[in-house]
GROMACS .gro file of C-alpha atoms in nm:
model
  186
    1MET     CA    1  -1.882  -0.217   2.735
    2LYS     CA    2  -1.528  -0.197   2.599
    3TYR     CA    3  -1.221  -0.315   2.781
    4ARG     CA    4  -0.870  -0.431   2.697
    5ARG     CA    5  -0.659  -0.712   2.830
    6ASN     CA    6  -0.313  -0.776   2.685
    7LYS     CA    7  -0.372  -0.528   2.400
    8VAL     CA    8  -0.691  -0.710   2.285
    9LYS     CA    9  -0.990  -0.477   2.258
   10ARG     CA   10  -1.306  -0.654   2.382
   11GLU     CA   11  -1.622  -0.485   2.259
   12HIS     CA   12  -1.813  -0.801   2.172
   13GLY     CA   13  -1.760  -1.177   2.164
   14ILE     CA   14  -1.450  -1.355   2.044
   15ILE     CA   15  -1.467  -1.706   1.902
   16GLN     CA   16  -1.350  -2.008   2.098
   17ASP     CA   17  -0.970  -2.030   2.149
   18ALA     CA   18  -0.911  -1.701   1.966
   19LEU     CA   19  -0.880  -1.489   2.280
   20ASN     CA   20  -0.582  -1.694   2.399
   21TRP     CA   21  -0.422  -1.673   2.053
   22LEU     CA   22  -0.472  -1.296   2.035
   23GLU     CA   23  -0.342  -1.237   2.386
   24GLU     CA   24  -0.033  -1.440   2.300
   25LEU     CA   25   0.013  -1.230   1.984
   26GLY     CA   26  -0.036  -0.919   2.198
   27GLN     CA   27   0.280  -1.014   2.390
   28CYS     CA   28   0.486  -0.909   2.086
   29PRO     CA   29   0.631  -0.564   2.157
   30GLU     CA   30   0.568  -0.454   1.796
   31VAL     CA   31   0.190  -0.502   1.835
   32THR     CA   32   0.012  -0.189   1.956
   33ASP     CA   33  -0.351  -0.308   1.952
   34ILE     CA   34  -0.569  -0.598   1.840
   35ILE     CA   35  -0.928  -0.527   1.738
   36PRO     CA   36  -1.152  -0.831   1.675
   37GLY     CA   37  -1.442  -0.793   1.432
   38VAL     CA   38  -1.779  -0.962   1.400
   39ILE     CA   39  -1.826  -1.339   1.414
   40GLU     CA   40  -1.970  -1.522   1.114
   41VAL     CA   41  -2.057  -1.884   1.040
   42SER     CA   42  -1.804  -2.083   0.840
   43ARG     CA   43  -1.817  -2.436   0.702
   44SER     CA   44  -1.451  -2.489   0.781
   45PRO     CA   45  -1.371  -2.710   1.083
   46GLU     CA   46  -1.022  -2.553   1.103
   47ARG     CA   47  -0.889  -2.396   1.421
   48CYS     CA   48  -0.622  -2.147   1.324
   49ILE     CA   49  -0.526  -1.790   1.240
   50VAL     CA   50  -0.475  -1.688   0.877
   51TYR     CA   51  -0.278  -1.378   0.780
   52LYS     CA   52  -0.480  -1.203   0.507
   53TYR     CA   53  -0.303  -0.882   0.407
   54PRO     CA   54  -0.129  -0.569   0.537
   55THR     CA   55  -0.338  -0.256   0.598
   56GLN     CA   56  -0.241   0.109   0.642
   57THR     CA   57  -0.228   0.066   1.020
   58GLY     CA   58  -0.109  -0.294   1.047
   59CYS     CA   59  -0.269  -0.609   0.907
   60LYS     CA   60  -0.586  -0.816   0.888
   61LEU     CA   61  -0.613  -1.169   1.028
   62LEU     CA   62  -0.886  -1.431   1.004
   63LEU     CA   63  -0.955  -1.635   1.316
   64LYS     CA   64  -1.111  -1.977   1.250
   65SER     CA   65  -1.249  -2.209   1.515
   66ASN     CA   66  -1.515  -2.483   1.509
   67GLY     CA   67  -1.733  -2.353   1.227
   68SER     CA   68  -1.692  -1.985   1.314
   69ILE     CA   69  -1.479  -1.722   1.149
   70GLN     CA   70  -1.387  -1.377   1.275
   71GLU     CA   71  -1.168  -1.104   1.135
   72ALA     CA   72  -0.921  -0.923   1.355
   73PHE     CA   73  -0.719  -0.613   1.283
   74VAL     CA   74  -0.373  -0.584   1.434
   75VAL     CA   75  -0.234  -0.233   1.480
   76THR     CA   76   0.141  -0.245   1.425
   77LYS     CA   77   0.414  -0.070   1.231
   78GLU     CA   78   0.564  -0.408   1.139
   79PRO     CA   79   0.298  -0.638   0.982
   80GLU     CA   80   0.570  -0.876   0.861
   81ILE     CA   81   0.646  -0.968   1.222
   82VAL     CA   82   0.278  -1.055   1.271
   83ARG     CA   83   0.289  -1.265   0.951
   84GLU     CA   84   0.595  -1.450   1.083
   85TRP     CA   85   0.422  -1.510   1.419
   86VAL     CA   86   0.114  -1.652   1.243
   87GLU     CA   87   0.324  -1.876   1.017
   88ARG     CA   88   0.526  -1.998   1.317
   89HIS     CA   89   0.220  -2.080   1.530
   90PHE     CA   90  -0.014  -2.190   1.248
   91PRO     CA   91   0.202  -2.323   0.963
   92PRO     CA   92   0.016  -2.389   0.638
   93THR     CA   93  -0.074  -2.754   0.588
   94ILE     CA   94   0.070  -2.945   0.293
   95GLU     CA   95  -0.276  -2.973   0.133
   96LYS     CA   96  -0.323  -2.594   0.135
   97VAL     CA   97   0.022  -2.530  -0.008
   98GLU     CA   98  -0.035  -2.783  -0.289
   99GLN     CA   99  -0.375  -2.630  -0.368
  100VAL     CA  100  -0.241  -2.275  -0.388
  101ARG     CA  101   0.085  -2.334  -0.577
  102PRO     CA  102  -0.041  -2.501  -0.900
  103GLU     CA  103  -0.279  -2.214  -0.970
  104HIS     CA  104  -0.018  -1.953  -0.882
  105HIS     CA  105   0.241  -2.107  -1.116
  106ALA     CA  106  -0.013  -2.137  -1.396
  107GLN     CA  107  -0.082  -1.763  -1.369
  108SER     CA  108   0.289  -1.674  -1.364
  109GLU     CA  109   0.369  -1.881  -1.676
  110ILE     CA  110   0.146  -1.670  -1.902
  111LYS     CA  111   0.369  -1.508  -2.162
  112SER     CA  112   0.334  -1.143  -2.246
  113SER     CA  113   0.434  -0.946  -2.550
  114GLY     CA  114   0.607  -0.687  -2.334
  115ASN     CA  115   0.337  -0.428  -2.399
  116PRO     CA  116   0.091  -0.423  -2.106
  117LEU     CA  117  -0.179  -0.237  -2.301
  118LYS     CA  118  -0.164  -0.485  -2.589
  119ASP     CA  119  -0.172  -0.778  -2.347
  120LYS     CA  120  -0.474  -0.632  -2.172
  121LEU     CA  121  -0.660  -0.591  -2.503
  122ASN     CA  122  -0.572  -0.944  -2.618
  123THR     CA  123  -0.688  -1.119  -2.304
  124ARG     CA  124  -1.048  -1.231  -2.313
  125ARG     CA  125  -1.237  -1.314  -2.000
  126PRO     CA  126  -1.545  -1.534  -2.013
  127TYR     CA  127  -1.859  -1.348  -1.912
  128SER     CA  128  -2.195  -1.494  -1.831
  129ASP     CA  129  -2.514  -1.316  -1.934
  130LYS     CA  130  -2.568  -1.217  -1.573
  131ALA     CA  131  -2.220  -1.064  -1.546
  132THR     CA  132  -2.268  -0.840  -1.850
  133LYS     CA  133  -2.577  -0.674  -1.705
  134SER     CA  134  -2.510  -0.383  -1.474
  135SER     CA  135  -2.593  -0.445  -1.113
  136LYS     CA  136  -2.646  -0.207  -0.826
  137ASN     CA  137  -2.472  -0.454  -0.595
  138ARG     CA  138  -2.156  -0.470  -0.805
  139ARG     CA  139  -1.906  -0.197  -0.736
  140PRO     CA  140  -1.673  -0.109  -1.025
  141GLY     CA  141  -1.302  -0.118  -0.967
  142ASN     CA  142  -1.288  -0.409  -0.723
  143ALA     CA  143  -1.007  -0.657  -0.774
  144GLU     CA  144  -1.116  -0.978  -0.939
  145THR     CA  145  -1.133  -1.265  -0.690
  146LEU     CA  146  -0.944  -1.587  -0.761
  147LYS     CA  147  -1.080  -1.915  -0.620
  148LEU     CA  148  -0.813  -2.167  -0.529
  149GLY     CA  149  -0.980  -2.493  -0.429
  150ASN     CA  150  -1.099  -2.489  -0.068
  151VAL     CA  151  -0.871  -2.198   0.021
  152ASP     CA  152  -1.021  -1.856   0.097
  153PRO     CA  153  -1.065  -1.639  -0.212
  154LEU     CA  154  -0.764  -1.423  -0.291
  155ASN     CA  155  -0.724  -1.114  -0.498
  156LEU     CA  156  -0.421  -1.036  -0.710
  157GLY     CA  157  -0.280  -0.797  -0.447
  158GLN     CA  158  -0.267  -1.080  -0.193
  159LEU     CA  159  -0.073  -1.306  -0.431
  160LEU     CA  160   0.198  -1.046  -0.494
  161ASN     CA  161   0.465  -0.942  -0.247
  162SER     CA  162   0.493  -0.580  -0.134
  163ASN     CA  163   0.787  -0.497  -0.365
  164THR     CA  164   0.593  -0.615  -0.670
  165ARG     CA  165   0.284  -0.418  -0.564
  166GLN     CA  166   0.497  -0.103  -0.521
  167ALA     CA  167   0.656  -0.155  -0.863
  168LEU     CA  168   0.311  -0.198  -1.021
  169ARG     CA  169   0.186   0.122  -0.854
  170ALA     CA  170   0.491   0.312  -0.987
  171LEU     CA  171   0.432   0.168  -1.336
  172GLN     CA  172   0.066   0.265  -1.320
  173LYS     CA  173   0.158   0.619  -1.217
  174ASP     CA  174   0.415   0.646  -1.498
  175LEU     CA  175   0.162   0.520  -1.754
  176CYS     CA  176  -0.099   0.769  -1.634
  177ASP     CA  177   0.153   1.053  -1.644
  178SER     CA  178   0.273   0.962  -1.995
  179SER     CA  179  -0.085   0.932  -2.127
  180LYS     CA  180  -0.166   1.278  -1.986
  181PHE     CA  181   0.149   1.416  -2.150
  182GLN     CA  182   0.054   1.262  -2.486
  183ARG     CA  183  -0.300   1.404  -2.465
  184LYS     CA  184  -0.159   1.753  -2.402
  185LYS     CA  185   0.068   1.721  -2.710
  186THR     CA  186  -0.222   1.643  -2.944
   0.00000   0.00000   0.00000
């Protein structure tokens, strides 16, 4: 049985306290719909909402409460307003900020030669024996996950702001176009 109350779609259970949070978020005029996902067990005792990333139709949130975690998708044309709402109601704790920042700065201080292809060839990643074997469970092309202490795993796209991601996409397109042009010349 599906029903909605204050823009929150209720098809199955919602973790403790999260319904009130989502209904409050649903009061924002920019929010069209809120669709909670499945509930999973988490070892975190936190009770909060975490903004994960923007999607094509809005954004993804993680709801955490008393050892449970649930994803929720917010349908909106303005995911930044949802991010601001989450940060206002559930500001990051000092411990989380300190855990995330040292790793982020260490990544940003890596010097490059200015040639992205040369940099890519010169970087060596440690591989275990297990990682070098092909696996049916491993899908190629997934972003590499970064672990930052006790914080949820992040991928590179989540660490970059939207302007940087757009610039990288444009660069990637230009590189692909120029490599196609060079292949046609030869």
